[in-house]
Short mmCIF file of C-alpha atoms and ligand atoms in Angstrom, two decimals:
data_model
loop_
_atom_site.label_atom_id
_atom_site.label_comp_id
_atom_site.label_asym_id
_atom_site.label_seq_id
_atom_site.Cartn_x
_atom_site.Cartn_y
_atom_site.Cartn_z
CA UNK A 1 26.37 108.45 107.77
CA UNK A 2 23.47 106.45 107.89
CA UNK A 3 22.15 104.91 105.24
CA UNK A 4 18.75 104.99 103.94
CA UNK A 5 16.50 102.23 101.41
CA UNK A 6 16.20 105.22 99.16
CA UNK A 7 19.90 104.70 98.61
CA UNK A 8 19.47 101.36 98.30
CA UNK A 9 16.90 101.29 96.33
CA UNK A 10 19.19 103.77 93.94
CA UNK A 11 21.79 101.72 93.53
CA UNK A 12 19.25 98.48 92.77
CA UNK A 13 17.34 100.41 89.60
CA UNK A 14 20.79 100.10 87.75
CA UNK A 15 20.66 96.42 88.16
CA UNK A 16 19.35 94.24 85.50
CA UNK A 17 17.18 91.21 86.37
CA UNK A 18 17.29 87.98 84.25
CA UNK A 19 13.72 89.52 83.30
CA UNK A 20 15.52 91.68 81.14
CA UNK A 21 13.79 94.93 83.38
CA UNK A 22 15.37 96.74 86.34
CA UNK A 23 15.40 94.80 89.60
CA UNK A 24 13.44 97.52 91.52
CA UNK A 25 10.79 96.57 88.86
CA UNK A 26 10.93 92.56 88.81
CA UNK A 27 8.64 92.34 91.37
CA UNK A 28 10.62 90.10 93.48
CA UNK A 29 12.12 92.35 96.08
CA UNK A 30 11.47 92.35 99.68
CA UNK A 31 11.21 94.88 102.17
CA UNK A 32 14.53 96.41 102.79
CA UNK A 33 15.65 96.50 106.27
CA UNK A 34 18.47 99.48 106.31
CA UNK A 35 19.64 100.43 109.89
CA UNK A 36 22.53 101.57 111.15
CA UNK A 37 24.59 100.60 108.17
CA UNK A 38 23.12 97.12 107.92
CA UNK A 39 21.28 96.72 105.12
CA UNK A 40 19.27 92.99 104.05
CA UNK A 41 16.34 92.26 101.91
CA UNK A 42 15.81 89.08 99.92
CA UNK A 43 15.03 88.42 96.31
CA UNK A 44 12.07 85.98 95.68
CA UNK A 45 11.99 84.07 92.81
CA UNK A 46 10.15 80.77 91.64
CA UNK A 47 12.87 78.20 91.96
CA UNK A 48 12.65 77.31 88.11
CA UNK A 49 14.69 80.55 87.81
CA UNK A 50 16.50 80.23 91.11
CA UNK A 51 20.04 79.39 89.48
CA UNK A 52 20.15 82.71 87.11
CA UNK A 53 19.16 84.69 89.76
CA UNK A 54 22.66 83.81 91.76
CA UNK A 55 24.47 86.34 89.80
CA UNK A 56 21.58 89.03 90.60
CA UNK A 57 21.80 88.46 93.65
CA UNK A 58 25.77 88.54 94.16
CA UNK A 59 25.93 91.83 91.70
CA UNK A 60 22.97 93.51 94.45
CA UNK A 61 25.04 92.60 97.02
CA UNK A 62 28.13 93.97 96.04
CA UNK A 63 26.30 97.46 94.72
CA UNK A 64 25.11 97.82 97.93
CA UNK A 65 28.41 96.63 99.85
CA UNK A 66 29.74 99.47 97.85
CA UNK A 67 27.71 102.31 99.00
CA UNK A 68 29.43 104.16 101.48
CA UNK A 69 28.13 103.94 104.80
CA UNK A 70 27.05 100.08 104.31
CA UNK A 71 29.31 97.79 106.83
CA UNK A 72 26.83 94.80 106.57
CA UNK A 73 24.99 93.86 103.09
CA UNK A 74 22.91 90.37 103.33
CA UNK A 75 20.93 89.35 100.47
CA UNK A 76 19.32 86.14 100.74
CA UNK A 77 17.99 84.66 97.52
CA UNK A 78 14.64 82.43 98.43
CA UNK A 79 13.17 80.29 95.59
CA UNK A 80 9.01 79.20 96.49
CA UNK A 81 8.07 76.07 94.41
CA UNK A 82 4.79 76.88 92.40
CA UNK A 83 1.96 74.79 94.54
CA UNK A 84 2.01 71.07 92.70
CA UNK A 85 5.73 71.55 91.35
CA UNK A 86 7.52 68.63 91.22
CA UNK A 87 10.54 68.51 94.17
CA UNK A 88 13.80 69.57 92.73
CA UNK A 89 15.56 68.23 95.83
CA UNK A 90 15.50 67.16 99.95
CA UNK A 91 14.31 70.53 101.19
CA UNK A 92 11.88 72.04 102.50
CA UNK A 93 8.49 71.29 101.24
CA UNK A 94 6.70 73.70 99.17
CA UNK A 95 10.09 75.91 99.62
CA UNK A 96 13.08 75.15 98.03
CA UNK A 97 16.39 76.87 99.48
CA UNK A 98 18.68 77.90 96.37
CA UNK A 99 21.96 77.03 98.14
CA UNK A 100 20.16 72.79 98.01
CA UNK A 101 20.80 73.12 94.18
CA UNK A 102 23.97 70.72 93.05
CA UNK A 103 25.91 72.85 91.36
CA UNK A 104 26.10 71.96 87.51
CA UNK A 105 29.23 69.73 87.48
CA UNK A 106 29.01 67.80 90.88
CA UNK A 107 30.54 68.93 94.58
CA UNK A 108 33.20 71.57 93.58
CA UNK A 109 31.43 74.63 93.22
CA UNK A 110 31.89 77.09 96.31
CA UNK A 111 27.85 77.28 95.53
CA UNK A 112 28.05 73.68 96.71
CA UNK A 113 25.90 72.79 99.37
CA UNK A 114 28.45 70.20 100.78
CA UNK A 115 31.73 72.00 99.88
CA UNK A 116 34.58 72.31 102.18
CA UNK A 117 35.13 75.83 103.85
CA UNK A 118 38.56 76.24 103.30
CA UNK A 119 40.76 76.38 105.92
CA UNK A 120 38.25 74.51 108.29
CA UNK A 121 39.18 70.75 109.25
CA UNK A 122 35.78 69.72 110.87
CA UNK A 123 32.26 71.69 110.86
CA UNK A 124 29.66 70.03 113.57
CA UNK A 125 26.74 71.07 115.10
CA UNK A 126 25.61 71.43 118.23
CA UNK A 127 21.70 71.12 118.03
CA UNK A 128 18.55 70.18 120.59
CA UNK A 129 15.08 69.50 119.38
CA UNK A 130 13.50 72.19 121.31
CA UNK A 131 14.86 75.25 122.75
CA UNK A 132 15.92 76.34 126.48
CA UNK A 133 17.80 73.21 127.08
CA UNK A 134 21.26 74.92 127.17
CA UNK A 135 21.90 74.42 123.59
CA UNK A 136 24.21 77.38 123.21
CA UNK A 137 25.55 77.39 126.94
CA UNK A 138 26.93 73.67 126.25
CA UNK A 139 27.83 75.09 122.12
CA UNK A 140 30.16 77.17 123.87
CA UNK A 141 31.51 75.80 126.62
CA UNK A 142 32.50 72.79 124.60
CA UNK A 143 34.51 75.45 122.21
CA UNK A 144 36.21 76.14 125.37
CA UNK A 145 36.51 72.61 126.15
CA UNK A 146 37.99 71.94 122.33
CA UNK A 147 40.40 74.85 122.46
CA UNK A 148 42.25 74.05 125.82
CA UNK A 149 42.90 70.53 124.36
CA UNK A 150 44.83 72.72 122.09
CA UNK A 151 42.59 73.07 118.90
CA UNK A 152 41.90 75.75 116.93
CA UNK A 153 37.99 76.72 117.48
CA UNK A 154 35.83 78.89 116.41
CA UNK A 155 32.10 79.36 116.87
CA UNK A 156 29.11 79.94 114.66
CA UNK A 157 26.14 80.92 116.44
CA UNK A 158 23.23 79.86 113.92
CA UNK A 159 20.68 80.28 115.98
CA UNK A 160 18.66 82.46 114.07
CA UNK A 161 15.49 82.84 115.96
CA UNK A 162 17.37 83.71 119.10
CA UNK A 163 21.00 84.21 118.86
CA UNK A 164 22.57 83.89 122.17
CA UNK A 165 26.22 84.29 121.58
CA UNK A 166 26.19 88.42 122.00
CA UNK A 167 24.42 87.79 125.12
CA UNK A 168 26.54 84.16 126.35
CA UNK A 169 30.35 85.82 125.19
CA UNK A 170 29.41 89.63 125.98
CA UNK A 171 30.60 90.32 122.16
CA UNK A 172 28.13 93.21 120.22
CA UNK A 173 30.69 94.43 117.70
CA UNK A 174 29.73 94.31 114.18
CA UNK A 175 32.54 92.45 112.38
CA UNK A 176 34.78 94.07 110.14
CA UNK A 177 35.52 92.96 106.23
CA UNK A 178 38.81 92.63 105.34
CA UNK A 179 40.80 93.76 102.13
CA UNK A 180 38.73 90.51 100.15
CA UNK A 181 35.39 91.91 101.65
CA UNK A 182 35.09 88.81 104.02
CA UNK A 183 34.01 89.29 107.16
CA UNK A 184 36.62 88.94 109.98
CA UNK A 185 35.01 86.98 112.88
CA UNK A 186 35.60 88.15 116.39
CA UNK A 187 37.26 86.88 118.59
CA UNK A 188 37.29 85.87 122.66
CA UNK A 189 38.61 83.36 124.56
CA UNK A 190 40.68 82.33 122.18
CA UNK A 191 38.03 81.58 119.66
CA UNK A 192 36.60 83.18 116.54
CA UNK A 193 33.23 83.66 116.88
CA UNK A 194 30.52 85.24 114.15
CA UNK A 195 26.91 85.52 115.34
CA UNK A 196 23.71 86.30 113.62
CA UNK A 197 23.33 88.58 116.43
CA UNK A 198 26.15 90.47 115.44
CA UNK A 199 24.44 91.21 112.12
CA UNK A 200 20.72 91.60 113.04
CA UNK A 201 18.24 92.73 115.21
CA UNK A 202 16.60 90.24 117.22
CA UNK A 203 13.53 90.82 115.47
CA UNK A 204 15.07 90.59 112.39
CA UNK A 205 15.74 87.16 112.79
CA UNK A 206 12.50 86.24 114.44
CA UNK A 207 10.97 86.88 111.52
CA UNK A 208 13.32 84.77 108.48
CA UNK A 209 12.04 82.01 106.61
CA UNK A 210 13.56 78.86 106.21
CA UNK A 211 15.37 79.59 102.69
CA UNK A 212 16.80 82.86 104.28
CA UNK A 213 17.86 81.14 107.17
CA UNK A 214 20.19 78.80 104.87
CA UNK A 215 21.20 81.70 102.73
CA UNK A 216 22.28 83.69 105.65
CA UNK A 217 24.15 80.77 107.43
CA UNK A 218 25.72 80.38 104.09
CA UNK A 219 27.17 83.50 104.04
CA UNK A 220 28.39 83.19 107.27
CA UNK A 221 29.97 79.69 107.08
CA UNK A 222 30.85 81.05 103.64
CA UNK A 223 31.91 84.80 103.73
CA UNK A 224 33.91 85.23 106.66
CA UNK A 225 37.55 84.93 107.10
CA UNK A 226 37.32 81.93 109.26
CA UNK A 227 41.59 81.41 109.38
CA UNK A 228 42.99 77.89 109.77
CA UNK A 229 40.57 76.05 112.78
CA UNK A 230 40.64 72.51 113.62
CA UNK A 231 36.81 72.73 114.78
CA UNK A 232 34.06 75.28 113.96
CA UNK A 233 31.14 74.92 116.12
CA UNK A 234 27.40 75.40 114.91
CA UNK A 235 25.07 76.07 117.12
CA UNK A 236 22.21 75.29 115.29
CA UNK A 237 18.62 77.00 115.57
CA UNK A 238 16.61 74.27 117.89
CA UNK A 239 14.27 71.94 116.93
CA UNK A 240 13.65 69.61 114.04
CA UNK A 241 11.94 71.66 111.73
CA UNK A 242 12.30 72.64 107.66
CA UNK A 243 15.37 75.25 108.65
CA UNK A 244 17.16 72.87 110.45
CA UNK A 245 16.29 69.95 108.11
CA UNK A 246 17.84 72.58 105.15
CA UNK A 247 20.90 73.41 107.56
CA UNK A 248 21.73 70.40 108.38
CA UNK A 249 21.85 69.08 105.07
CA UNK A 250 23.33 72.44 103.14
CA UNK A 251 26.21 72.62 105.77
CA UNK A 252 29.09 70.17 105.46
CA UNK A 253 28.83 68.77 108.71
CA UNK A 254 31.31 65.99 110.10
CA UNK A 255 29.14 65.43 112.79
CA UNK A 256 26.50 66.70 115.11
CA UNK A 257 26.31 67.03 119.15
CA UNK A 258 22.63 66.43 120.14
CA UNK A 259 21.61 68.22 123.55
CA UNK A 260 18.98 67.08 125.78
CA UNK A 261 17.54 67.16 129.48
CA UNK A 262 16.28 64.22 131.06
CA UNK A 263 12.83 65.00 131.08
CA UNK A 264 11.11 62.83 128.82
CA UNK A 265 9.52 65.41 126.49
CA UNK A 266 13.17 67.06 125.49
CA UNK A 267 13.91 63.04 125.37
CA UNK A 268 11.59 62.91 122.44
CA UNK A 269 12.39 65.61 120.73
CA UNK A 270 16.47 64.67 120.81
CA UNK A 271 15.02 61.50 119.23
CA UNK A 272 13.58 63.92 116.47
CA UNK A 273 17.06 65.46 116.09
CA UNK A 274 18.79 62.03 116.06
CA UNK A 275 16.26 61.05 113.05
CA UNK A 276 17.08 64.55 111.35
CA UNK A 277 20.61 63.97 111.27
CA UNK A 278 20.32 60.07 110.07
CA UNK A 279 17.87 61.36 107.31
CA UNK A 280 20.77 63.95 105.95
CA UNK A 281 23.67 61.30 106.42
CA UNK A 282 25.23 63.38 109.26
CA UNK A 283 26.79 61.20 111.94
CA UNK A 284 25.49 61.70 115.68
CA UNK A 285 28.86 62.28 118.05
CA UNK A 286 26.84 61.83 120.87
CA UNK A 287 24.03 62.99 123.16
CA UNK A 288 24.97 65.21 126.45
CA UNK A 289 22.38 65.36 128.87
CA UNK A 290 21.72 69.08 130.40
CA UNK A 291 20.64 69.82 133.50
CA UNK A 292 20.79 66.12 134.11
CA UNK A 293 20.88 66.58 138.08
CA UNK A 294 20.67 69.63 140.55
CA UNK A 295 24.17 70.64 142.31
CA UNK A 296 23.81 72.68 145.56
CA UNK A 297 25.59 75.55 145.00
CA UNK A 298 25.72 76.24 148.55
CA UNK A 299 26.09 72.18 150.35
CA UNK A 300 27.49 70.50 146.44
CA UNK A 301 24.78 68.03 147.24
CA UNK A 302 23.34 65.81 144.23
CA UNK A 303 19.31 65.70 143.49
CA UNK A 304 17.77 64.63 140.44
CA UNK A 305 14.96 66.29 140.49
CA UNK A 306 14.16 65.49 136.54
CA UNK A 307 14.85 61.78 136.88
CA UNK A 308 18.61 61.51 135.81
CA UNK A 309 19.84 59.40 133.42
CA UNK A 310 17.25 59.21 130.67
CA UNK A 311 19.74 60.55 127.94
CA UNK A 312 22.26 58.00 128.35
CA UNK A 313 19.48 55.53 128.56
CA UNK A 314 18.61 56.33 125.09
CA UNK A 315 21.52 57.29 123.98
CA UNK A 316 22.69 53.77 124.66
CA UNK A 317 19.11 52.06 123.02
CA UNK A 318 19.97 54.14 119.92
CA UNK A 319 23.59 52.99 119.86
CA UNK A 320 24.77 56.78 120.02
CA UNK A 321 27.87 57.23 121.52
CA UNK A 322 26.66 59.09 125.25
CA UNK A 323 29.02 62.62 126.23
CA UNK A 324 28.48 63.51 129.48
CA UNK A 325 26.20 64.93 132.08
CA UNK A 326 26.41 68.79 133.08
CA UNK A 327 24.58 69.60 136.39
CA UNK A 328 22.22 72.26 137.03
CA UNK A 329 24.28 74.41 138.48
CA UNK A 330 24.30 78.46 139.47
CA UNK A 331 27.24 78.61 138.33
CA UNK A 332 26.90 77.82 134.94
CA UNK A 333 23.65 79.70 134.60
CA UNK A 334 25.20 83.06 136.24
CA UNK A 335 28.94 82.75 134.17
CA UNK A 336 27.01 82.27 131.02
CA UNK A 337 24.16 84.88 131.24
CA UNK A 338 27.44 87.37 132.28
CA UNK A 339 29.37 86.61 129.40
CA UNK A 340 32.41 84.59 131.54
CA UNK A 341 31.33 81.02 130.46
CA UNK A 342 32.41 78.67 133.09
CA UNK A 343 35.41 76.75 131.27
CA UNK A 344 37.39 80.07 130.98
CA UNK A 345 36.19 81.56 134.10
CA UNK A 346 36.46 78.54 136.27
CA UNK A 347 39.03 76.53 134.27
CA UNK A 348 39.99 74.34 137.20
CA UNK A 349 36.44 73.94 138.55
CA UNK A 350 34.26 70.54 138.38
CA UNK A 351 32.37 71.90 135.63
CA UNK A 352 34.88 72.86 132.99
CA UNK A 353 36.27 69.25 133.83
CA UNK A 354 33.21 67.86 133.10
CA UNK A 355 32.79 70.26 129.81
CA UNK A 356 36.80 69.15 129.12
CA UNK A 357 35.67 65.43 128.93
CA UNK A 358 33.03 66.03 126.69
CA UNK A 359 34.93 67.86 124.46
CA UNK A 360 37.49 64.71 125.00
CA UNK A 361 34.75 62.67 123.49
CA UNK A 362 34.12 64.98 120.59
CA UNK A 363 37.66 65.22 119.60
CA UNK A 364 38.81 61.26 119.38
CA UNK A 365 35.49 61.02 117.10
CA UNK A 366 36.68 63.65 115.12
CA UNK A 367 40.40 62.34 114.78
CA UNK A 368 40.17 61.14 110.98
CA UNK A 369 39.69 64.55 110.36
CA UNK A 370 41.56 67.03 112.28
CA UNK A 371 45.20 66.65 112.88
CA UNK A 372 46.08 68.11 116.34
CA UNK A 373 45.39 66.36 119.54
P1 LIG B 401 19.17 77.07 124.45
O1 LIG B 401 20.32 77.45 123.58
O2 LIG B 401 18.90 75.59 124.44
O3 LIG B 401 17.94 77.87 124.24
P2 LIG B 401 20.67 78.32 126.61
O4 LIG B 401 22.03 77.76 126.47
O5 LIG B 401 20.43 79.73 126.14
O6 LIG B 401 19.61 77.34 125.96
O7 LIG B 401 20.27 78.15 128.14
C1 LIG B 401 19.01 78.57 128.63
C2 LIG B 401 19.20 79.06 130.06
O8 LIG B 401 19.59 77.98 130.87
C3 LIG B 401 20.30 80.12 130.19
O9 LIG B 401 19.91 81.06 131.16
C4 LIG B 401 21.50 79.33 130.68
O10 LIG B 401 22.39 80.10 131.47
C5 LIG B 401 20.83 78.26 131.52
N1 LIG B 401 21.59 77.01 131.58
C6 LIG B 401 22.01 76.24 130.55
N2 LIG B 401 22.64 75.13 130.99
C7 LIG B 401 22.64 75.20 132.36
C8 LIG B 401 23.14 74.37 133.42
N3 LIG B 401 23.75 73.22 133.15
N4 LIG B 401 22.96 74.80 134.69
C9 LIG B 401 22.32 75.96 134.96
N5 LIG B 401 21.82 76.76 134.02
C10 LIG B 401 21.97 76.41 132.73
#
């Protein structure tokens, strides 16, 4: 049965806004996007009100959860700050996610921005200040790396503007909710992994503004049944802009991955991503260089055709702790754009050794807080 915004838009008249009239008449809804049992919209409020709007917002959710057909609700509350409003926190400007709020009595609140996900040891990010540098190919292949040193991994693609983990793990399921109505992430290669991409439609996310980019990560991070994991993996959206500045600050991070090619230009926008994470207290784990030389697939001959080396170079000027380089290699382009990403399908191959040592790296930074290993 398919459901339709009519529906929707049913079961949201019965639900009374803070404005003391029916939500469908607060003026504050967004479109409704209601396909194949997927339903999201957003409610827009000034961020004066954002905090009594939370309940709203979890009693829409839940009506809609209910109706039968629904698999996926996602309602994203966004808060705009009134032009000349003072800042009520570090976000965005002139947009202030609701999910930045403190919560009234300090860290504790699962509305916290910085509180623990249960079950998780260590949440880090694997980010790159512009995108097509391999972000998500090395996001992934460093789960791999993590989970044959024996951790417990799991993935988050974040990547809102262009998820790439359907595409990268050949996963399209929609995840299923379990008997606490949290989704249950998938899982492949040994890993649990929950993608916007599962959720959405491409242009879906294309189109999400900052604010609903946190509240949607939220729920992810938030509202799945993540299990017991050493490690969950973020790959964050790219670049250096109010979403990831929100992200990186709303998610409690342990540390973040920064991924780079040598080419001077990606070399300056890693710096950007370097300054993002100082600027939210996040600690850097390291820079990897991408693509930092060409392999022959054919003769295994080295050429570094974008001058090699100018990530560790920096990474060493900054006093950031320097990964690992990854060739440009066929192999890792064809394994990952089929789905078999080159640490599980060519586990004793140079470049899952190469992916296993960064992931070595990762993990003795990370040893205060995860126990295995
Ligand atoms: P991003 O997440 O930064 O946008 P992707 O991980 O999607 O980048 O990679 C972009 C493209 O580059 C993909 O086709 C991927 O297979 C390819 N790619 C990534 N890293 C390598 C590499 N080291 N060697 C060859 N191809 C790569």
């Amino acid at each position: 049965m398919s459901v339709t915004q009519q529906q929707v838009l049913e079961v949201l008249g019965r639900i009374k806004s803070p404005r003391g009239v029916a939500l469908t008449n607060a003026n504050v809804l967004s479109a409704i996007s209601a396909s194949d049992g997927k339903v999201f919209f957003s409610i827009n409020v000034d961020a004066a009100e954002a905090r009594a709007w939370e309940a709203v917002r979890a009693e829409a959710e839940a009506a809609v959860r209910a109706i039968p057909g629904v698999t996926t609700a996602m309602v994203a509350l966004t808060a705009e700050r009134k032009p000349g409003a003072a800042p009520a926190g570090r976000g965005a400007p002139g947009v202030q996610p609701v999910h930045a709020h403190k919560p009234p009595q300090g860290g504790t609140s699962p509305m916290s921005r910085q509180a623990e996900i249960p079950g998780v040891a260590a949440v880090i990010a694997v980010a790159s200040g512009k995108g097509g540098v391999g972000k998500s190919t090395t996001a992934l292949n460093l789960a791999l790396g993590l989970r044959d040193l024996g951790l417990k991994v799991g993935l988050l693609d974040a990547d809102i503007y262009g998820p790439s983990v359907p595409r990268l793990t050949g996963l399209r399921d929609k995840p299923e909710l379990n008997a606490e109505r949290k989704m249950i992430p998938l899982r492949r290669f040994g890993l649990a992994i929950m993608s916007i991409g599962f959720l959405v439609e491409e242009e879906t996310a294309m189109i999400w503004r900052g604010p609903m980019v946190m509240s949607a990560v939220t729920q992810m991070l938030r509202d799945v049944d993540w299990g017991r994991l050493d490690v969950l993996v973020v790959d964050m959206p790219p670049g250096t802009g109010d979403a990831q500045l929100t992200l990186a600050q709303n998610v409690p991070l342990k540390g973040a991955v920064i991924v780079s090619t040598p080419q001077d230009l990606s070399l300056i926008d890693a710096r950007r991503g370097l300054a993002m994470f100082k600027k939210v207290n996040v600690p850097v784990l390291g820079i990897v260089e991408n693509m930092s030389y060409f392999q022959c697939p054919h003769c295994g001959t080295k050429s570094d055709i974008f001058g090699h080396g100018g990530a560790r170079h920096e990474a060493d000027k900054l006093g950031v702790p320097f990964l690992g380089e990854i060739p440009l290699h066929m192999a890792i382009r064809s394994t990952s754009d089929a789905g078999n990403p080159v640490v599980d399908s060519e586990p004793d191959g140079p470049h899952a050794a190469i992916y296993r040592a960064i992931a070595g790296g990762v993990r003795d930074q990370l040893k205060g807080a995860i126990s295995a290993g």
